[in-house]
Coordinates of C-alpha atoms in Angstrom, one line a residue:
M1 CA 48.5 6.3 -17.7
A2 CA 46.0 6.7 -14.9
S3 CA 46.5 9.6 -12.5
A4 CA 49.2 9.2 -9.9
D5 CA 46.8 9.7 -7.1
H6 CA 44.8 6.7 -8.2
S7 CA 47.4 4.4 -9.6
N8 CA 49.1 4.1 -6.2
L9 CA 46.1 2.1 -5.1
Y10 CA 47.2 -0.9 -7.1
K11 CA 51.0 -0.7 -6.8
Y12 CA 52.1 -2.7 -3.9
N13 CA 54.2 -1.0 -1.2
S14 CA 54.3 -2.4 2.3
N15 CA 53.8 0.9 4.1
Q16 CA 51.4 2.2 1.5
G17 CA 49.4 -1.0 1.4
Q18 CA 49.0 -1.0 5.2
Q19 CA 48.0 2.7 5.2
R20 CA 45.4 2.1 2.5
R21 CA 43.8 -0.8 4.2
N22 CA 43.7 1.1 7.5
E23 CA 42.0 4.1 5.8
R24 CA 39.4 1.8 4.1
R25 CA 38.9 0.1 7.5
I26 CA 38.0 3.4 9.1
Q27 CA 35.8 4.5 6.2
Q28 CA 33.9 1.2 6.2
Q29 CA 33.4 1.5 10.0
D30 CA 31.7 4.9 9.7
V31 CA 29.3 3.6 7.0
R32 CA 28.5 0.5 9.1
R33 CA 27.7 2.6 12.2
Q34 CA 25.1 4.5 10.2
K35 CA 23.4 1.3 9.0
R36 CA 23.7 -1.0 12.0
D37 CA 20.2 -0.2 13.3
Q38 CA 18.8 -2.1 10.3
L39 CA 20.1 -5.3 11.8
I40 CA 20.2 -4.8 15.6
S41 CA 17.9 -2.2 17.2
S42 CA 19.5 0.3 19.5
K43 CA 16.5 0.0 21.8
R44 CA 14.5 -3.1 22.7
L45 CA 11.2 -3.4 24.4
R46 CA 10.5 -6.2 26.8
Y47 CA 7.1 -7.9 26.6
H48 CA 5.2 -9.8 29.2
I49 CA 4.2 -13.2 27.8
N50 CA 0.5 -13.9 27.8
S51 CA -0.1 -11.1 30.3
H52 CA -2.4 -8.1 29.6
N53 CA -1.5 -8.3 26.0
E54 CA -5.1 -8.7 24.9
Q55 CA -6.3 -5.8 27.0
C56 CA -7.0 -2.4 25.4
Y57 CA -5.0 0.6 26.6
D58 CA -5.7 4.3 26.2
N59 CA -4.4 7.5 27.9
D60 CA -7.2 7.5 30.5
R61 CA -6.4 4.0 31.6
V62 CA -2.7 4.7 31.8
Q63 CA -3.4 7.8 33.8
N64 CA -5.5 5.9 36.3
L65 CA -2.8 3.2 36.6
A66 CA -0.2 5.9 37.4
R67 CA -2.5 7.3 40.1
D68 CA -3.1 3.9 41.5
L69 CA 0.6 3.3 41.8
L70 CA 0.8 6.2 44.2
K71 CA -1.7 4.5 46.6
H72 CA 0.7 1.8 47.8
S73 CA -2.0 -0.8 47.3
S74 CA -1.5 -4.6 47.4
Q75 CA -2.1 -4.6 43.6
R76 CA 1.1 -2.8 42.7
I77 CA 2.7 -5.8 41.0
D78 CA -0.4 -6.1 38.7
I79 CA -0.3 -2.3 38.1
L80 CA 3.4 -2.4 37.2
K81 CA 2.8 -5.3 34.8
Q82 CA 0.0 -3.4 33.1
L83 CA 2.1 -0.2 32.8
A84 CA 5.1 -2.2 31.4
T85 CA 2.7 -3.6 28.8
A86 CA 1.1 -0.3 28.0
F87 CA 4.5 1.3 27.4
T88 CA 5.1 -1.2 24.6
H89 CA 2.1 0.0 22.7
H90 CA 2.9 3.7 22.1
D91 CA 5.2 6.5 23.2
D92 CA 2.1 8.5 24.1
F93 CA 1.3 6.2 27.0
I94 CA 4.8 6.9 28.4
S95 CA 4.2 10.6 28.1
T96 CA 0.8 10.2 29.9
F97 CA 2.5 8.3 32.7
L98 CA 5.3 10.8 33.1
S99 CA 2.7 13.7 33.2
V100 CA 1.1 12.4 36.4
D101 CA 2.5 14.2 39.4
N102 CA 5.0 12.1 41.4
A103 CA 4.3 9.0 39.2
L104 CA 7.9 8.7 38.2
Q105 CA 9.1 9.3 41.7
A106 CA 6.8 6.6 42.9
L107 CA 8.3 4.2 40.4
I108 CA 11.8 5.0 41.4
G109 CA 10.8 4.6 45.0
I110 CA 9.6 1.0 44.3
L111 CA 12.9 0.4 42.5
T112 CA 14.7 1.2 45.8
Q113 CA 12.6 -0.9 48.1
C114 CA 13.5 -4.3 49.6
D115 CA 10.7 -6.3 47.8
S116 CA 12.7 -8.0 45.0
E117 CA 9.6 -8.8 43.0
L118 CA 8.3 -5.2 43.0
Q119 CA 11.8 -4.0 42.2
Q120 CA 12.0 -6.3 39.2
H121 CA 8.7 -5.1 37.8
A122 CA 9.6 -1.4 38.4
A123 CA 12.9 -2.0 36.5
W124 CA 10.8 -3.6 33.7
C125 CA 8.7 -0.4 33.5
I126 CA 11.9 1.7 33.4
T127 CA 13.3 -0.5 30.6
N128 CA 10.3 0.1 28.4
I129 CA 10.1 3.8 29.2
C130 CA 13.7 4.1 28.1
A131 CA 12.8 2.5 24.8
G132 CA 10.7 5.7 24.2
N133 CA 11.9 9.0 22.7
H134 CA 14.9 11.0 23.8
Q135 CA 13.1 13.3 26.3
Q136 CA 11.4 10.5 28.0
T137 CA 14.6 8.5 28.2
L138 CA 16.6 11.4 29.6
Q139 CA 14.0 12.3 32.2
V140 CA 14.1 8.7 33.6
T141 CA 17.8 8.3 33.2
R142 CA 18.6 11.2 35.6
L143 CA 16.6 9.5 38.4
A144 CA 16.9 5.8 37.7
A145 CA 20.4 5.3 36.3
P146 CA 22.4 5.3 39.6
Y147 CA 20.1 2.6 41.0
C148 CA 20.2 0.5 37.9
I149 CA 24.0 0.7 37.9
T150 CA 24.2 -0.3 41.5
Y151 CA 22.0 -3.4 41.0
L152 CA 24.4 -4.6 38.3
S153 CA 26.8 -5.6 41.0
G154 CA 24.2 -7.2 43.2
Q155 CA 23.3 -10.8 43.7
N156 CA 19.8 -10.8 42.2
L157 CA 20.1 -12.3 38.7
A158 CA 16.7 -11.0 37.7
M159 CA 17.6 -7.5 38.7
Q160 CA 21.0 -7.7 37.0
D161 CA 19.2 -8.8 33.8
Q162 CA 16.5 -6.2 33.9
C163 CA 18.8 -3.3 34.9
A164 CA 21.4 -4.2 32.2
W165 CA 18.5 -4.2 29.7
A166 CA 17.4 -0.8 30.9
I167 CA 20.9 0.6 30.7
G168 CA 21.2 -0.8 27.1
N169 CA 18.1 1.2 26.1
I170 CA 19.5 4.3 27.8
A171 CA 22.9 3.9 26.1
G172 CA 21.1 3.3 22.8
D173 CA 19.4 6.7 23.0
S174 CA 22.1 9.3 22.6
Q175 CA 25.7 10.3 23.4
E176 CA 24.3 12.5 26.2
C177 CA 22.8 9.5 27.9
R178 CA 25.9 7.4 27.4
Q179 CA 28.1 10.1 28.9
L180 CA 25.8 10.3 32.0
L181 CA 26.1 6.5 32.4
V182 CA 29.9 6.4 32.0
K183 CA 30.4 9.2 34.5
Q184 CA 28.6 7.0 37.0
G185 CA 30.9 4.1 36.4
V186 CA 28.7 1.8 34.3
I187 CA 31.4 0.1 32.1
K188 CA 33.2 -2.1 34.6
P189 CA 30.1 -3.7 36.1
L190 CA 28.6 -4.3 32.6
V191 CA 31.9 -6.0 31.5
T192 CA 31.9 -8.1 34.6
L193 CA 28.4 -9.4 33.9
L194 CA 29.7 -11.0 30.7
N195 CA 31.1 -13.6 33.0
A196 CA 27.7 -14.2 34.7
T197 CA 26.2 -17.7 35.1
S198 CA 22.9 -16.6 33.5
E199 CA 22.7 -16.5 29.8
N200 CA 19.9 -13.8 30.0
V201 CA 22.2 -11.6 32.1
I202 CA 25.1 -12.0 29.7
Q203 CA 22.8 -11.2 26.7
S204 CA 21.5 -8.0 28.4
A205 CA 25.0 -6.9 29.4
A206 CA 26.3 -7.6 25.8
F207 CA 23.4 -5.6 24.4
A208 CA 24.2 -2.6 26.7
L209 CA 27.9 -2.7 25.9
S210 CA 27.2 -2.9 22.2
N211 CA 25.4 0.4 22.4
F212 CA 28.5 2.0 23.9
T213 CA 30.3 1.2 20.7
R214 CA 27.9 3.1 18.6
E215 CA 30.3 6.0 17.8
E216 CA 33.9 6.9 17.9
D217 CA 33.5 7.8 21.4
I218 CA 36.1 6.2 23.1
Y219 CA 34.9 3.7 25.6
F220 CA 36.9 0.9 24.1
K221 CA 40.0 1.4 26.2
E222 CA 38.1 1.2 29.5
M223 CA 36.3 -1.9 28.2
I224 CA 39.6 -3.6 27.3
D225 CA 41.3 -2.5 30.5
C226 CA 38.4 -4.3 32.3
G227 CA 39.1 -7.5 30.5
I228 CA 36.2 -7.5 28.0
L229 CA 38.1 -9.5 25.3
R230 CA 38.6 -12.4 27.6
Y231 CA 34.9 -12.5 28.5
L232 CA 33.8 -12.1 24.9
L233 CA 36.1 -14.8 23.6
D234 CA 34.8 -17.1 26.4
R235 CA 31.3 -16.7 24.9
L236 CA 32.5 -17.8 21.5
R237 CA 33.6 -21.2 22.8
F238 CA 31.6 -24.2 21.7
N239 CA 30.1 -26.7 24.1
K240 CA 31.3 -30.3 24.4
D241 CA 28.5 -31.4 22.1
G242 CA 29.7 -29.0 19.4
S243 CA 26.9 -26.5 19.8
I244 CA 27.0 -22.8 20.8
S245 CA 24.4 -20.4 22.1
L246 CA 23.2 -18.5 19.0
A247 CA 21.2 -16.1 21.1
L248 CA 24.3 -14.5 22.6
L249 CA 26.3 -14.2 19.4
P250 CA 24.7 -11.1 17.7
D251 CA 25.7 -8.6 20.4
I252 CA 28.9 -10.3 21.3
L253 CA 30.0 -10.2 17.7
Q254 CA 28.9 -6.6 17.3
I255 CA 31.2 -5.5 20.2
L256 CA 34.1 -7.4 18.7
H257 CA 33.4 -6.0 15.3
H258 CA 33.7 -2.4 16.5
I259 CA 36.8 -3.1 18.5
A260 CA 38.4 -4.9 15.5
A261 CA 37.7 -1.8 13.4
R262 CA 40.2 0.2 15.4
N263 CA 43.8 -0.6 14.4
E264 CA 45.2 0.6 17.8
Y265 CA 43.9 -2.6 19.3
D266 CA 45.4 -5.0 16.7
H267 CA 48.2 -6.1 19.1
V268 CA 45.6 -7.0 21.8
L269 CA 43.4 -8.8 19.3
L270 CA 46.4 -10.7 17.9
S271 CA 47.5 -11.9 21.3
S272 CA 43.9 -13.0 22.1
D273 CA 43.9 -15.4 19.2
I274 CA 40.6 -14.0 17.9
V275 CA 40.8 -15.3 14.4
K276 CA 40.1 -19.1 15.0
P277 CA 36.9 -18.7 17.0
I278 CA 35.4 -16.3 14.6
L279 CA 36.2 -18.4 11.6
K280 CA 34.8 -21.4 13.4
I281 CA 31.5 -19.6 14.0
I282 CA 31.3 -18.7 10.3
H283 CA 31.9 -22.3 9.4
Y284 CA 29.4 -23.5 11.9
I285 CA 26.6 -21.2 10.7
T286 CA 27.4 -22.2 7.2
E287 CA 27.3 -25.9 8.0
I288 CA 24.0 -25.9 9.8
R289 CA 22.5 -23.7 7.0
N290 CA 21.3 -21.2 9.6
Y291 CA 20.5 -17.9 7.9
Q292 CA 20.9 -15.7 10.9
I293 CA 22.0 -12.5 9.2
K294 CA 22.6 -10.9 12.6
I295 CA 25.4 -13.4 13.3
I296 CA 27.0 -13.9 9.9
T297 CA 27.2 -10.2 9.2
P298 CA 29.3 -9.1 12.1
A299 CA 31.4 -12.3 11.9
I300 CA 32.4 -11.5 8.3
R301 CA 33.0 -7.9 9.2
I302 CA 35.3 -8.8 12.1
I303 CA 37.5 -10.9 9.7
G304 CA 37.4 -8.1 7.2
N305 CA 38.5 -5.6 9.8
L306 CA 41.3 -7.9 10.9
A307 CA 42.4 -8.5 7.3
G308 CA 42.6 -4.7 6.9
G309 CA 45.2 -4.6 9.8
S310 CA 48.4 -6.4 10.4
D311 CA 49.7 -8.8 7.8
E312 CA 49.9 -11.4 10.7
F313 CA 46.1 -11.5 10.7
I314 CA 46.0 -12.3 7.0
T315 CA 48.4 -15.2 7.5
L316 CA 46.2 -16.6 10.3
I317 CA 43.0 -16.1 8.3
L318 CA 44.3 -17.9 5.3
Q319 CA 45.6 -20.8 7.3
E320 CA 42.0 -21.9 7.9
S321 CA 41.1 -24.2 5.0
T322 CA 37.3 -23.6 5.1
I323 CA 37.2 -19.9 4.8
L324 CA 37.0 -19.6 1.0
Q325 CA 34.4 -22.4 0.8
D326 CA 32.2 -20.7 3.4
L327 CA 32.5 -17.3 1.8
T328 CA 31.5 -18.8 -1.6
Y329 CA 28.4 -20.3 0.0
W330 CA 27.3 -17.1 1.5
I331 CA 27.9 -14.9 -1.5
S332 CA 26.1 -17.3 -3.8
R333 CA 23.1 -18.0 -1.5
S334 CA 22.4 -14.9 0.5
T335 CA 19.7 -12.5 -0.7
H336 CA 21.2 -9.6 1.3
S337 CA 23.4 -7.4 -0.9
H338 CA 25.5 -6.2 2.0
I339 CA 26.9 -9.8 2.5
A340 CA 28.4 -9.6 -1.0
K341 CA 29.9 -6.2 -0.2
E342 CA 31.4 -7.4 3.1
I343 CA 32.9 -10.5 1.4
F344 CA 34.5 -8.5 -1.4
W345 CA 35.9 -6.1 1.1
L346 CA 37.3 -8.9 3.2
L347 CA 38.9 -10.6 0.1
S348 CA 40.4 -7.4 -1.3
N349 CA 42.0 -6.8 2.1
L350 CA 43.5 -10.3 2.1
L351 CA 44.9 -9.7 -1.4
G352 CA 46.1 -6.2 -0.4
G353 CA 48.9 -7.6 1.9
N354 CA 52.5 -8.3 1.1
P355 CA 52.5 -10.9 -1.8
E356 CA 56.0 -11.9 -0.9
I357 CA 55.3 -13.2 2.6
L358 CA 51.6 -14.0 2.7
P359 CA 50.0 -17.3 1.7
V360 CA 47.6 -15.6 -0.7
T361 CA 48.0 -18.4 -3.3
C362 CA 45.0 -20.1 -1.7
I363 CA 42.8 -17.2 -2.9
L364 CA 44.5 -16.9 -6.2
N365 CA 44.3 -20.6 -7.0
H366 CA 41.0 -21.6 -5.3
G367 CA 39.0 -18.4 -5.3
N368 CA 37.8 -18.5 -9.0
D369 CA 34.2 -18.8 -8.0
L370 CA 34.5 -15.7 -5.8
I371 CA 36.1 -13.7 -8.6
K372 CA 33.3 -14.8 -10.9
E373 CA 30.8 -13.5 -8.4
A374 CA 32.6 -10.2 -8.2
I375 CA 32.4 -9.9 -12.0
K376 CA 28.6 -10.6 -11.9
R377 CA 28.2 -7.7 -9.4
L378 CA 30.2 -5.0 -11.2
S379 CA 26.9 -3.6 -12.5
W380 CA 25.5 -3.3 -9.0
A381 CA 25.0 0.2 -7.7
D382 CA 26.3 1.7 -4.5
E383 CA 29.0 0.0 -2.5
V384 CA 28.7 -3.6 -3.8
G385 CA 29.9 -2.8 -7.3
V386 CA 32.7 -0.7 -5.9
E387 CA 34.0 -3.4 -3.6
A388 CA 33.7 -5.9 -6.5
A389 CA 36.0 -3.6 -8.5
V390 CA 38.5 -3.2 -5.7
L391 CA 38.7 -7.0 -5.4
I392 CA 39.3 -7.5 -9.1
R393 CA 41.9 -4.8 -9.2
N394 CA 43.8 -6.4 -6.3
Y395 CA 43.4 -9.8 -7.8
I396 CA 44.9 -9.0 -11.2
N397 CA 47.7 -7.0 -9.6
F398 CA 49.3 -10.4 -8.9
G399 CA 50.4 -10.7 -12.5
Q400 CA 49.7 -12.0 -16.0
E401 CA 48.2 -15.3 -15.0
Y402 CA 45.4 -13.6 -13.1
V403 CA 44.8 -11.0 -15.8
Q404 CA 44.3 -13.9 -18.2
R405 CA 41.8 -15.5 -15.8
L406 CA 39.8 -12.3 -15.7
I407 CA 39.7 -12.4 -19.4
D408 CA 38.7 -16.0 -19.5
F409 CA 35.9 -15.2 -17.0
N410 CA 34.6 -12.5 -19.5
G411 CA 35.6 -9.8 -17.0
L412 CA 36.6 -7.3 -19.7
E413 CA 33.2 -7.4 -21.3
A414 CA 31.6 -6.7 -17.9
L415 CA 34.0 -3.9 -17.1
I416 CA 33.6 -2.1 -20.4
G417 CA 29.8 -2.8 -20.5
N418 CA 29.3 -1.1 -17.2
L419 CA 31.8 1.8 -17.6
K420 CA 29.3 4.3 -19.0
S421 CA 26.9 3.9 -16.2
A422 CA 29.4 3.6 -13.4
S423 CA 29.7 6.1 -10.5
V424 CA 32.8 8.2 -10.5
E425 CA 34.4 6.0 -7.8
K426 CA 33.7 2.8 -9.6
A427 CA 34.7 4.2 -13.0
L428 CA 38.1 5.3 -11.6
L429 CA 38.6 1.7 -10.3
F430 CA 37.7 0.4 -13.8
L431 CA 40.3 2.7 -15.3
D432 CA 42.9 1.4 -12.8
I433 CA 42.0 -2.2 -13.9
F434 CA 42.5 -1.2 -17.6
Q435 CA 45.8 0.3 -16.7
I436 CA 47.0 -2.9 -15.1
I437 CA 45.8 -4.9 -18.1
L438 CA 47.6 -2.6 -20.5
T439 CA 50.9 -2.8 -18.6
T440 CA 50.8 -6.5 -17.7
I441 CA 50.0 -8.5 -20.8
P442 CA 51.4 -7.8 -24.3
H443 CA 48.1 -8.2 -26.1
G444 CA 46.1 -6.1 -23.6
K445 CA 45.7 -3.2 -25.9
H446 CA 44.5 -5.4 -28.7
L447 CA 41.9 -7.1 -26.5
L448 CA 40.5 -3.7 -25.3
D449 CA 40.5 -2.4 -28.8
Q450 CA 38.3 -5.3 -29.9
L451 CA 35.8 -4.3 -27.2
N452 CA 35.7 -0.6 -28.5
I453 CA 37.2 0.8 -25.3
R454 CA 38.2 4.0 -27.1
E455 CA 34.6 4.9 -27.7
E456 CA 33.8 4.3 -24.0
L457 CA 36.7 6.3 -22.9
D458 CA 35.7 9.2 -25.1
L459 CA 32.3 9.2 -23.5
L460 CA 33.9 9.8 -20.1
S461 CA 35.2 13.1 -21.4
Y462 CA 31.6 14.4 -21.0
R463 CA 31.4 13.5 -17.3
E464 CA 31.5 16.4 -14.9
D465 CA 34.1 14.9 -12.6
E466 CA 37.6 16.3 -13.5
S467 CA 39.6 13.5 -12.0
L468 CA 37.6 10.9 -14.1
T469 CA 38.0 12.8 -17.4
K470 CA 41.7 13.3 -16.7
C471 CA 42.3 9.6 -16.1
A472 CA 40.4 8.7 -19.2
N473 CA 42.2 11.2 -21.3
R474 CA 45.6 9.9 -20.1
L475 CA 44.7 6.4 -21.0
I476 CA 43.7 7.6 -24.5
D477 CA 46.8 9.7 -25.0
E478 CA 49.2 7.0 -23.9
Y479 CA 47.6 3.9 -25.5
F480 CA 44.9 4.9 -28.0
A481 CA 45.7 8.3 -29.5
S482 CA 47.2 6.9 -32.7
D483 CA 44.3 4.7 -33.4
I484 CA 42.4 5.7 -36.5
N485 CA 39.9 2.9 -36.5
P486 CA 39.8 1.6 -32.9

C-alpha cells in the first residue's frame, strides 16, 4: 500500500478534500506570481505616435534637453515630448536626465502648474522614467507620487489616465514603492477610477491595481472595502450587441485572479456571482477564436481558484453547459503548455469536491476527451505532467467504471512507460494511481503484471528519494512479492 501521507490525497473526506484544494490553491498562486511577468509586464512604457520616433538620441542630446527645460521657454511641450521619447530608448538616458542639476525638480514643477497640456506631458515623462530601474523609479516616486495621486481625483481625464499609468509603473517596481504609495492613500482613488467614463482611464487604473496584487501583501482587504469587486464585474458585462472591450480584460482578470486565489474572500466572491461572467468570457473568446493568451489565461485561473474553494463554486461552474467544450478546445489547440496545466488543475479541483452532492457526472460522462489529453501529457516535464496525473488520480477515484475507462484509453501503458523518467512528485502520483487500480478492480493486479510493473517498481528502489522508494516497496510487498515470474 502507498504511504499514508500520500494515500490521503485520493481518499475523499470533506474536510480533508477542502484543505487539500486550499493548499494547492495557495501553492499554485505562489508559482503564478513568479511567472506572471511573462504575460503582462509590470512596467509599461508609453510611446508618442509618429512623433520624434525617427530622431536619434544620445546622452549629449538628452542633457541639452534637460538644460533647456530649465529655461522656461515656449518650446517646453516639444522638449517634454522629446524627453518622453528618449526615455523609451534606454535607461541610460533617464540617468543622464536625472544627473542634470534641478532637472527633476523642474519636471515636478511643471507637473504642479496650471497649464493642463504641460502637466500631461510632464506626467508622460514621469511615467517613462518610472519604467526604468529601481533607483530611478524611487528617486522620482518620492517627489512625484503625491501629485500623481492627487490628480487621480481630479476632473482632467487625460491627467487621470497618465497619472494612473505612472502609478502603475511605480507599483510594479518594488514592495518599497508600493508601500510608499499606499501610505499616501492611493488605493481608494484608483479603485474609484474603475468606474470612470473613459476606457483609457479604466485600463490605466486596472494596470496600476494589478501591480498591487503582485505579492502576498495585503492590499486586497482595502480594495474590497472600497468596492472593487462591483467595479470589476461591471467591466465584465457585455454590450447590447454582444461584444465586450477586450483591451480592458487582461488587467481586470488579473486582479480578480489574485483575489480569487485567497480563500478568505470566497464568501464575497460567491455573493458577487462571479462565476457566470467569467465563464461567459471564456466561451466568448473560444467562439470568436481569439487567441489572446493574456485573457484566457487569467480567466481559466480564476475558475480554477474558485473550484479550489467552496463546493458551492463547483456546483455553479458545472451548471454552465459550455465549460467542458470550451476547455477541450483550448487544451487541444493552444501551443502554450501552461494552458494545459491550468485546465488540468481546474478539472482536478472540480473532481476533488464532495461526490455525493456535486454534479460532477458531467465531467465523468462528457470529459473523455479531456482525460485523453491528460494521458497524452503524462510524459511532459515540469508542472504539466504533474497536473495531468492529479487529474487522472481524482478521476479514477470515482470508481470501477472510470478505472476501466482509463484502461480503455491506454492510460496504464502511459503511466508505466513514464514511471522510470518521472520526477519524484509525479512518480508518487503514479503510485497513488496504481494503488487505486489495485484496490478498485479485481483484475487490476493482472493488468499491471502484464505491463511488467514489478520491474518498473524495482527500478524505483534505486532512486534517491526515500519517500518514493518506500511507496514502491510497499506496493511490491503487498501485491507483487509472491510473484516469481511477474
